[in-house]
CSV table of C-alpha atoms in Angstrom, one decimal:
chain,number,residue,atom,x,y,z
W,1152,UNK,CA,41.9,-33.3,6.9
W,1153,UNK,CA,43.5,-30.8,9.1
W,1154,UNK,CA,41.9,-30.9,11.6
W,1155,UNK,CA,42.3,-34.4,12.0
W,1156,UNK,CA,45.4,-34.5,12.8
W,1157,UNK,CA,46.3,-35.9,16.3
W,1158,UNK,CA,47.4,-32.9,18.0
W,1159,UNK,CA,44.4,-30.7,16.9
W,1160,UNK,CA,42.2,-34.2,18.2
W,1161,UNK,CA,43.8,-33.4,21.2
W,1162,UNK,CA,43.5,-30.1,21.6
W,1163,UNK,CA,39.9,-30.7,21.5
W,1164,UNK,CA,40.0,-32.8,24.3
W,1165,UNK,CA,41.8,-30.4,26.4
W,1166,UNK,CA,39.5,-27.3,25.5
W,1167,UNK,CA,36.4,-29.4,26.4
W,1168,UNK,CA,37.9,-30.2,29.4
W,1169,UNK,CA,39.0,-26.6,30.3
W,1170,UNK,CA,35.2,-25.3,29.2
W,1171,UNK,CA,34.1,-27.8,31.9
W,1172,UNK,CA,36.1,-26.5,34.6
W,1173,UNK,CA,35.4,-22.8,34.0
W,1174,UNK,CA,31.6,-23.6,34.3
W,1175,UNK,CA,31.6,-25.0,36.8
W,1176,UNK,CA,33.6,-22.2,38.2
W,1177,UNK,CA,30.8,-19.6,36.8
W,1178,UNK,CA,28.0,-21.6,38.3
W,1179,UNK,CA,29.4,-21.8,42.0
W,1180,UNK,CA,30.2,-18.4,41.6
W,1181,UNK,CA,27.4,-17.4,39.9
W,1182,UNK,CA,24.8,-19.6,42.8
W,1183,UNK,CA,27.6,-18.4,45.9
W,1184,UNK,CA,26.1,-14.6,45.2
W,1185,UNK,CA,22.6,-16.0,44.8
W,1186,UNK,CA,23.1,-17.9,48.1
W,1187,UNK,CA,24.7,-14.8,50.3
W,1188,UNK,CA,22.0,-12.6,48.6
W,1189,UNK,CA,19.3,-15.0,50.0
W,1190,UNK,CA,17.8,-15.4,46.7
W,1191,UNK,CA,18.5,-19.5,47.0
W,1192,UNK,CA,19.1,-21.7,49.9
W,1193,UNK,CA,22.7,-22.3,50.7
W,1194,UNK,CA,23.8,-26.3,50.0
W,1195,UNK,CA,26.4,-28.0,51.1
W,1196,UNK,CA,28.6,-27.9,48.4
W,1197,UNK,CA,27.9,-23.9,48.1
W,1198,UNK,CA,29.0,-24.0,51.8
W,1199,UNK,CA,32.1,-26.1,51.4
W,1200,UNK,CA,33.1,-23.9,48.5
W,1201,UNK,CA,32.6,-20.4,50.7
W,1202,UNK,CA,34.1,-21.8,53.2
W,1203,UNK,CA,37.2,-22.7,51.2
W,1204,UNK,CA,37.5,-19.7,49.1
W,1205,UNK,CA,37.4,-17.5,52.5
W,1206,UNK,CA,40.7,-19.7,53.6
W,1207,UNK,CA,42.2,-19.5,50.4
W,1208,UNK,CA,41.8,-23.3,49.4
W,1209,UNK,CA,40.7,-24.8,45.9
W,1210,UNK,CA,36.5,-25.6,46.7
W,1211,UNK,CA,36.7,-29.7,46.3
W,1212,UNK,CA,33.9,-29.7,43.4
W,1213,UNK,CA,36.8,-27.7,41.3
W,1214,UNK,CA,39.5,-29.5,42.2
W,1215,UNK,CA,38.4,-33.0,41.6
W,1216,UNK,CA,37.3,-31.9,38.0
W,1217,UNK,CA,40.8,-30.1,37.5
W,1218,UNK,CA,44.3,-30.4,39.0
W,1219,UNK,CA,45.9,-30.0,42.5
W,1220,UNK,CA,47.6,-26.8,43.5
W,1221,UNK,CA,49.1,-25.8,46.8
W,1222,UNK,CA,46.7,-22.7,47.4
W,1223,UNK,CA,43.9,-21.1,46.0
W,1224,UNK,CA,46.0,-18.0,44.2
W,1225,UNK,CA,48.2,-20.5,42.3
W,1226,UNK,CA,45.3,-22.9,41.2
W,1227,UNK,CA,43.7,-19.4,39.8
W,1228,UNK,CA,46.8,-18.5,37.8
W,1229,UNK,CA,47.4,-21.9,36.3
W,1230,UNK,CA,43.9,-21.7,35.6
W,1231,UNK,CA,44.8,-18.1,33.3
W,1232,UNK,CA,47.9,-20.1,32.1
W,1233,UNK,CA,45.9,-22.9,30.9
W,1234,UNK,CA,43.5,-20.7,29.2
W,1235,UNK,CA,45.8,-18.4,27.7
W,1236,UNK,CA,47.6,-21.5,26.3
W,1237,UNK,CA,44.5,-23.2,24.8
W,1238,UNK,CA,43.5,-19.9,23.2
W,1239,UNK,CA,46.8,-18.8,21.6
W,1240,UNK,CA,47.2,-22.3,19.8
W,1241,UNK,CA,43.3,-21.8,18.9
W,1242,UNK,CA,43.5,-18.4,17.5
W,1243,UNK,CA,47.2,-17.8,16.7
W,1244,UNK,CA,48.3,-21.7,15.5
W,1245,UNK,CA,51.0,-24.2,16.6
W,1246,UNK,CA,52.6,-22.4,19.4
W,1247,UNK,CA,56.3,-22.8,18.6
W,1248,UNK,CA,57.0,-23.9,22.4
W,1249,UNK,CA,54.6,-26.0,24.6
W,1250,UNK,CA,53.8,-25.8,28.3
W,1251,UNK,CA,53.6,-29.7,28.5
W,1252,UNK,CA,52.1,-29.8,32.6
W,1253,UNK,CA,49.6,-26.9,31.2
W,1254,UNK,CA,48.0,-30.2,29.6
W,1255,UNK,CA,45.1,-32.1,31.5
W,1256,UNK,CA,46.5,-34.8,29.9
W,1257,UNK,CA,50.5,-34.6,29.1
W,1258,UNK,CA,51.1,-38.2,28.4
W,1259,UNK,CA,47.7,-37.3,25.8
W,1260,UNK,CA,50.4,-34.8,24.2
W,1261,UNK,CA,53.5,-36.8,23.9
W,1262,UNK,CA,51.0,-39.9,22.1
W,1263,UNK,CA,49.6,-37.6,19.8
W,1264,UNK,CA,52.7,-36.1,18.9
W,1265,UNK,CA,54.3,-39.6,18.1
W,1266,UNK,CA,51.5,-40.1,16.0
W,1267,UNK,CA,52.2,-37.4,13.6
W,1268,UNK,CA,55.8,-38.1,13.6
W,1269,UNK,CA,54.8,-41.8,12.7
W,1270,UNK,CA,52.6,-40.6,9.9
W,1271,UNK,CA,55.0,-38.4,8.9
W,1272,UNK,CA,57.8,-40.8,8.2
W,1273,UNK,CA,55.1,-44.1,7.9
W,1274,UNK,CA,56.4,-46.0,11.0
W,1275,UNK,CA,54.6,-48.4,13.0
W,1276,UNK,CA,53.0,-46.6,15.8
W,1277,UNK,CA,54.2,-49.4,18.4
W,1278,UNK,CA,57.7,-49.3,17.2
W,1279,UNK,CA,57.8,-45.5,17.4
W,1280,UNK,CA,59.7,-44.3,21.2
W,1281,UNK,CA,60.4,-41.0,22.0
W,1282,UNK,CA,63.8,-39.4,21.8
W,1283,UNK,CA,65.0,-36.1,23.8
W,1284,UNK,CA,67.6,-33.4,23.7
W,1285,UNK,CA,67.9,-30.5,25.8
W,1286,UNK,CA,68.4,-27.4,23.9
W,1287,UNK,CA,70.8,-24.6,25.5
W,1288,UNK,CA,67.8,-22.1,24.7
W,1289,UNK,CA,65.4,-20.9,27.3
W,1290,UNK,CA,61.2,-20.2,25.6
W,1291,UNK,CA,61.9,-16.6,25.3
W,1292,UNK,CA,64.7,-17.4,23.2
W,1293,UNK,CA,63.3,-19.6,20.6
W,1294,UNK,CA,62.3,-17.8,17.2
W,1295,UNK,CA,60.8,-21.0,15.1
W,1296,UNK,CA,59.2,-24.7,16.6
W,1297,UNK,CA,61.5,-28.0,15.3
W,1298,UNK,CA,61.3,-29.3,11.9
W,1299,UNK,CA,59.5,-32.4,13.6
W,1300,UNK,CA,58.7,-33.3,17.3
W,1301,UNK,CA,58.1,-30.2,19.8
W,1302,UNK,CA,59.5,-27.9,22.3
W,1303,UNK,CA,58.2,-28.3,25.6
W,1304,UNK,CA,59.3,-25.5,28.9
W,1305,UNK,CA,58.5,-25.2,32.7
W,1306,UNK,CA,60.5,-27.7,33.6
W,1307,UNK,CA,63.0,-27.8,36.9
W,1308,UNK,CA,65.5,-29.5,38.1
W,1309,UNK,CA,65.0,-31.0,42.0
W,1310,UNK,CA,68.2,-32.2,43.7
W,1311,UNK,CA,70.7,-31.0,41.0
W,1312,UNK,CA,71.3,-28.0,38.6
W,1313,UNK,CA,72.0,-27.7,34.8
W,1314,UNK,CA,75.5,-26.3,32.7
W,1315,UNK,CA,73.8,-24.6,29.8
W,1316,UNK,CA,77.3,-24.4,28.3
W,1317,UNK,CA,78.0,-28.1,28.1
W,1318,UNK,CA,74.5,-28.9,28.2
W,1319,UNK,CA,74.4,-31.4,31.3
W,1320,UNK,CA,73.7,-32.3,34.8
W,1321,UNK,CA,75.5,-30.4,37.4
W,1322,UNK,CA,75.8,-29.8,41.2
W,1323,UNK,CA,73.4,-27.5,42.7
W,1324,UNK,CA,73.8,-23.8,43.4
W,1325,UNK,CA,74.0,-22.8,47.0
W,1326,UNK,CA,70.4,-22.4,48.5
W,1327,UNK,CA,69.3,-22.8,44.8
W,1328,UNK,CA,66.3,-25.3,45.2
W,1329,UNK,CA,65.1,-26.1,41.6
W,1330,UNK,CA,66.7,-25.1,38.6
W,1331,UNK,CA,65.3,-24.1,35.6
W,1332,UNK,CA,65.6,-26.3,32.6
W,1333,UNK,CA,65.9,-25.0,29.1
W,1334,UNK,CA,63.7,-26.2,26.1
W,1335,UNK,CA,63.6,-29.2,25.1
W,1336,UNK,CA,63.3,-30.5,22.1
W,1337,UNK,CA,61.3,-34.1,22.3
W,1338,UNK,CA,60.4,-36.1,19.3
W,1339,UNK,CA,60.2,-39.6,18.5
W,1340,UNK,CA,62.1,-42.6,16.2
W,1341,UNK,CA,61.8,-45.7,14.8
W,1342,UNK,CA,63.0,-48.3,17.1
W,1343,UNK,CA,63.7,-50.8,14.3
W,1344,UNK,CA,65.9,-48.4,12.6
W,1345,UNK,CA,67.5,-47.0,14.9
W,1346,UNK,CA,68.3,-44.0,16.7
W,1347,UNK,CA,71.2,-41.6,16.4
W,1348,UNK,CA,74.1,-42.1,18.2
W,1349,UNK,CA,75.0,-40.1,20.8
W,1350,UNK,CA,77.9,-40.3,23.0
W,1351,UNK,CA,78.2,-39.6,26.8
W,1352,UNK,CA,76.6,-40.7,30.1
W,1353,UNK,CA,73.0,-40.3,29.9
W,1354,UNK,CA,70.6,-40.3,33.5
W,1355,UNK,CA,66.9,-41.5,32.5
W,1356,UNK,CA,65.4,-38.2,34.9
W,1357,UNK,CA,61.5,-38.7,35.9
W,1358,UNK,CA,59.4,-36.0,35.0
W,1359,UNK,CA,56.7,-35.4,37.7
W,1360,UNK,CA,53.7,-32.9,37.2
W,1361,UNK,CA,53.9,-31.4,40.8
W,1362,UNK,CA,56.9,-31.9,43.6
W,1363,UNK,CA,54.5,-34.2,44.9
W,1364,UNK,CA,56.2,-37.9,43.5
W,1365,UNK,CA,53.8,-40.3,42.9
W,1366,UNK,CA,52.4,-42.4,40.1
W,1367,UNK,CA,49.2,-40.3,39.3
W,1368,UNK,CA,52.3,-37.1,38.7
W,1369,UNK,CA,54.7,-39.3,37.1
W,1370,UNK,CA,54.7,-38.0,33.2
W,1371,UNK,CA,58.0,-39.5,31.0
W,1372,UNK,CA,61.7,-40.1,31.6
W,1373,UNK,CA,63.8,-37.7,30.1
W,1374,UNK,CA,67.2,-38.2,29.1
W,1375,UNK,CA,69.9,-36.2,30.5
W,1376,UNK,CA,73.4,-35.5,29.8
W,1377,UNK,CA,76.0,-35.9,32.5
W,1378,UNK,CA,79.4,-35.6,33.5
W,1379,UNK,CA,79.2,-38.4,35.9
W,1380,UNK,CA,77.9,-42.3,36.4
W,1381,UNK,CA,73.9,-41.8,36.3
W,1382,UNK,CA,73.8,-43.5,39.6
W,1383,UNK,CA,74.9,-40.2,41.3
W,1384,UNK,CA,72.2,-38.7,40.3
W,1385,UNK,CA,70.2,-41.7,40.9
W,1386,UNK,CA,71.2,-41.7,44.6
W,1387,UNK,CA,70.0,-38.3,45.2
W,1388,UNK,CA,66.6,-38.4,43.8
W,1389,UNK,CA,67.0,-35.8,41.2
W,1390,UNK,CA,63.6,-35.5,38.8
W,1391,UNK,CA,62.2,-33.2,37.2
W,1392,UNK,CA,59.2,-31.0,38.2
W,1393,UNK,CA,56.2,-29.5,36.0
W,1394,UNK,CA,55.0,-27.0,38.9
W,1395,UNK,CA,57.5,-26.3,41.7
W,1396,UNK,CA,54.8,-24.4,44.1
């Protein structure tokens, strides 16, 4: 029943839609050369996707079936990073830290894993919320994944910076424009029991997929730590970004 579990359902999900992406990748490619070589006629959509490549922008058919990106190079590595992810959790297990905006789906992820933490502990699934701490680790750190919950990276701070010593919100760095987050451990609790205290001023950060704000980007809230009233931070927009470029 292993493989029933909700966060190997989802990574199902995730690979199917990855395979679909990279054939549909082949096949332009594969008709492009046809096309140039004269062996087919040249379509519109085989024209619109030359045409792209040669300026360095994602072809529309592959971007409609996979996620925005600024240029052409950085949609090509995210599309490695994806890949690589999605084959080292197939082949090697759990990874011990996730790349949560690696995920087609990341709101997907953070249901799947509050099912299994519901299971787990036999809570209702709708009185199950998710719970946060940021770790003062960064991914190459980290030697063994949470007890329960996950470690998500690649996260960075816009409009603010982060005291890895006292584990909270801080000013920016001089022409510092993001700032790197460390891990963070997310997990989930049982609303009608309660959560575990913790004391301090807490801002409820957005977490966005791209620098790009909007509703189809917007993941979670994640709480964080700070020295000062949460409408500070409120006031100068500060969120958290999945892909900086």
């Amino acid at each position: 029943m292993d493989h029933l579990k909700p966060l190997h359902i989802f990574l199902k999900q995730e690979v199917d839609r990855m395979q679909r992406v990279i054939s549909n990748v082949r096949t332009t490619l594969s008709d492009l050369k046809l096309a140039i070589d004269g062996t087919i006629i040249m379509s519109e959509n085989l024209r619109d996707a030359l045409d792209n490549i040669f300026d360095a922008r994602i072809p529309s058919t592959w971007r409609k079936m996979s996620w925005e990106s600024a240029t052409l190079g950085f949609w090509f590595t995210d599309l490695l990073d994806r890949n690589a992810q999605f084959s080292n959790w197939l082949f090697e297990g759990r990874p011990i830290c996730y790349w949560m905006t690696g995920f087609f789906n990341p709101q997907g992820f953070l249901t799947a894993m509050r099912q299994e933490v519901a299971r787990a502990n036999k809570y209702a699934l709708d009185d199950v919320a998710l719970t946060n701490d940021v770790t003062k680790l960064m991914r190459e750190e980290l030697t063994k994944g949470p007890t329960e919950g996950v470690y998500i990276h690649g996260l960075s701070l816009d409009g603010a910076g982060w005291d890895r010593k006292q584990a909270r919100l801080m000013e920016p760095l001089p022409k510092l424009l993001y700032t790197p987050l460390p891990v963070v451990h997310v997990s989930a609790f049982s609303q009608s029991i309660g959560e575990k205290s913790k004391p301090g001023i807490f801002y409820s950060c957005p977490v966005y997929k791209k620098p790009k704000r909007t509703d189809l980007n917007y993941i979670f809230p994640l709480m964080l730590r700070s020295a000062v009233d949460a409408d500070h931070w409120i006031l100068r927009g500060v969120a958290l970004l999945g892909d900086v470029k």
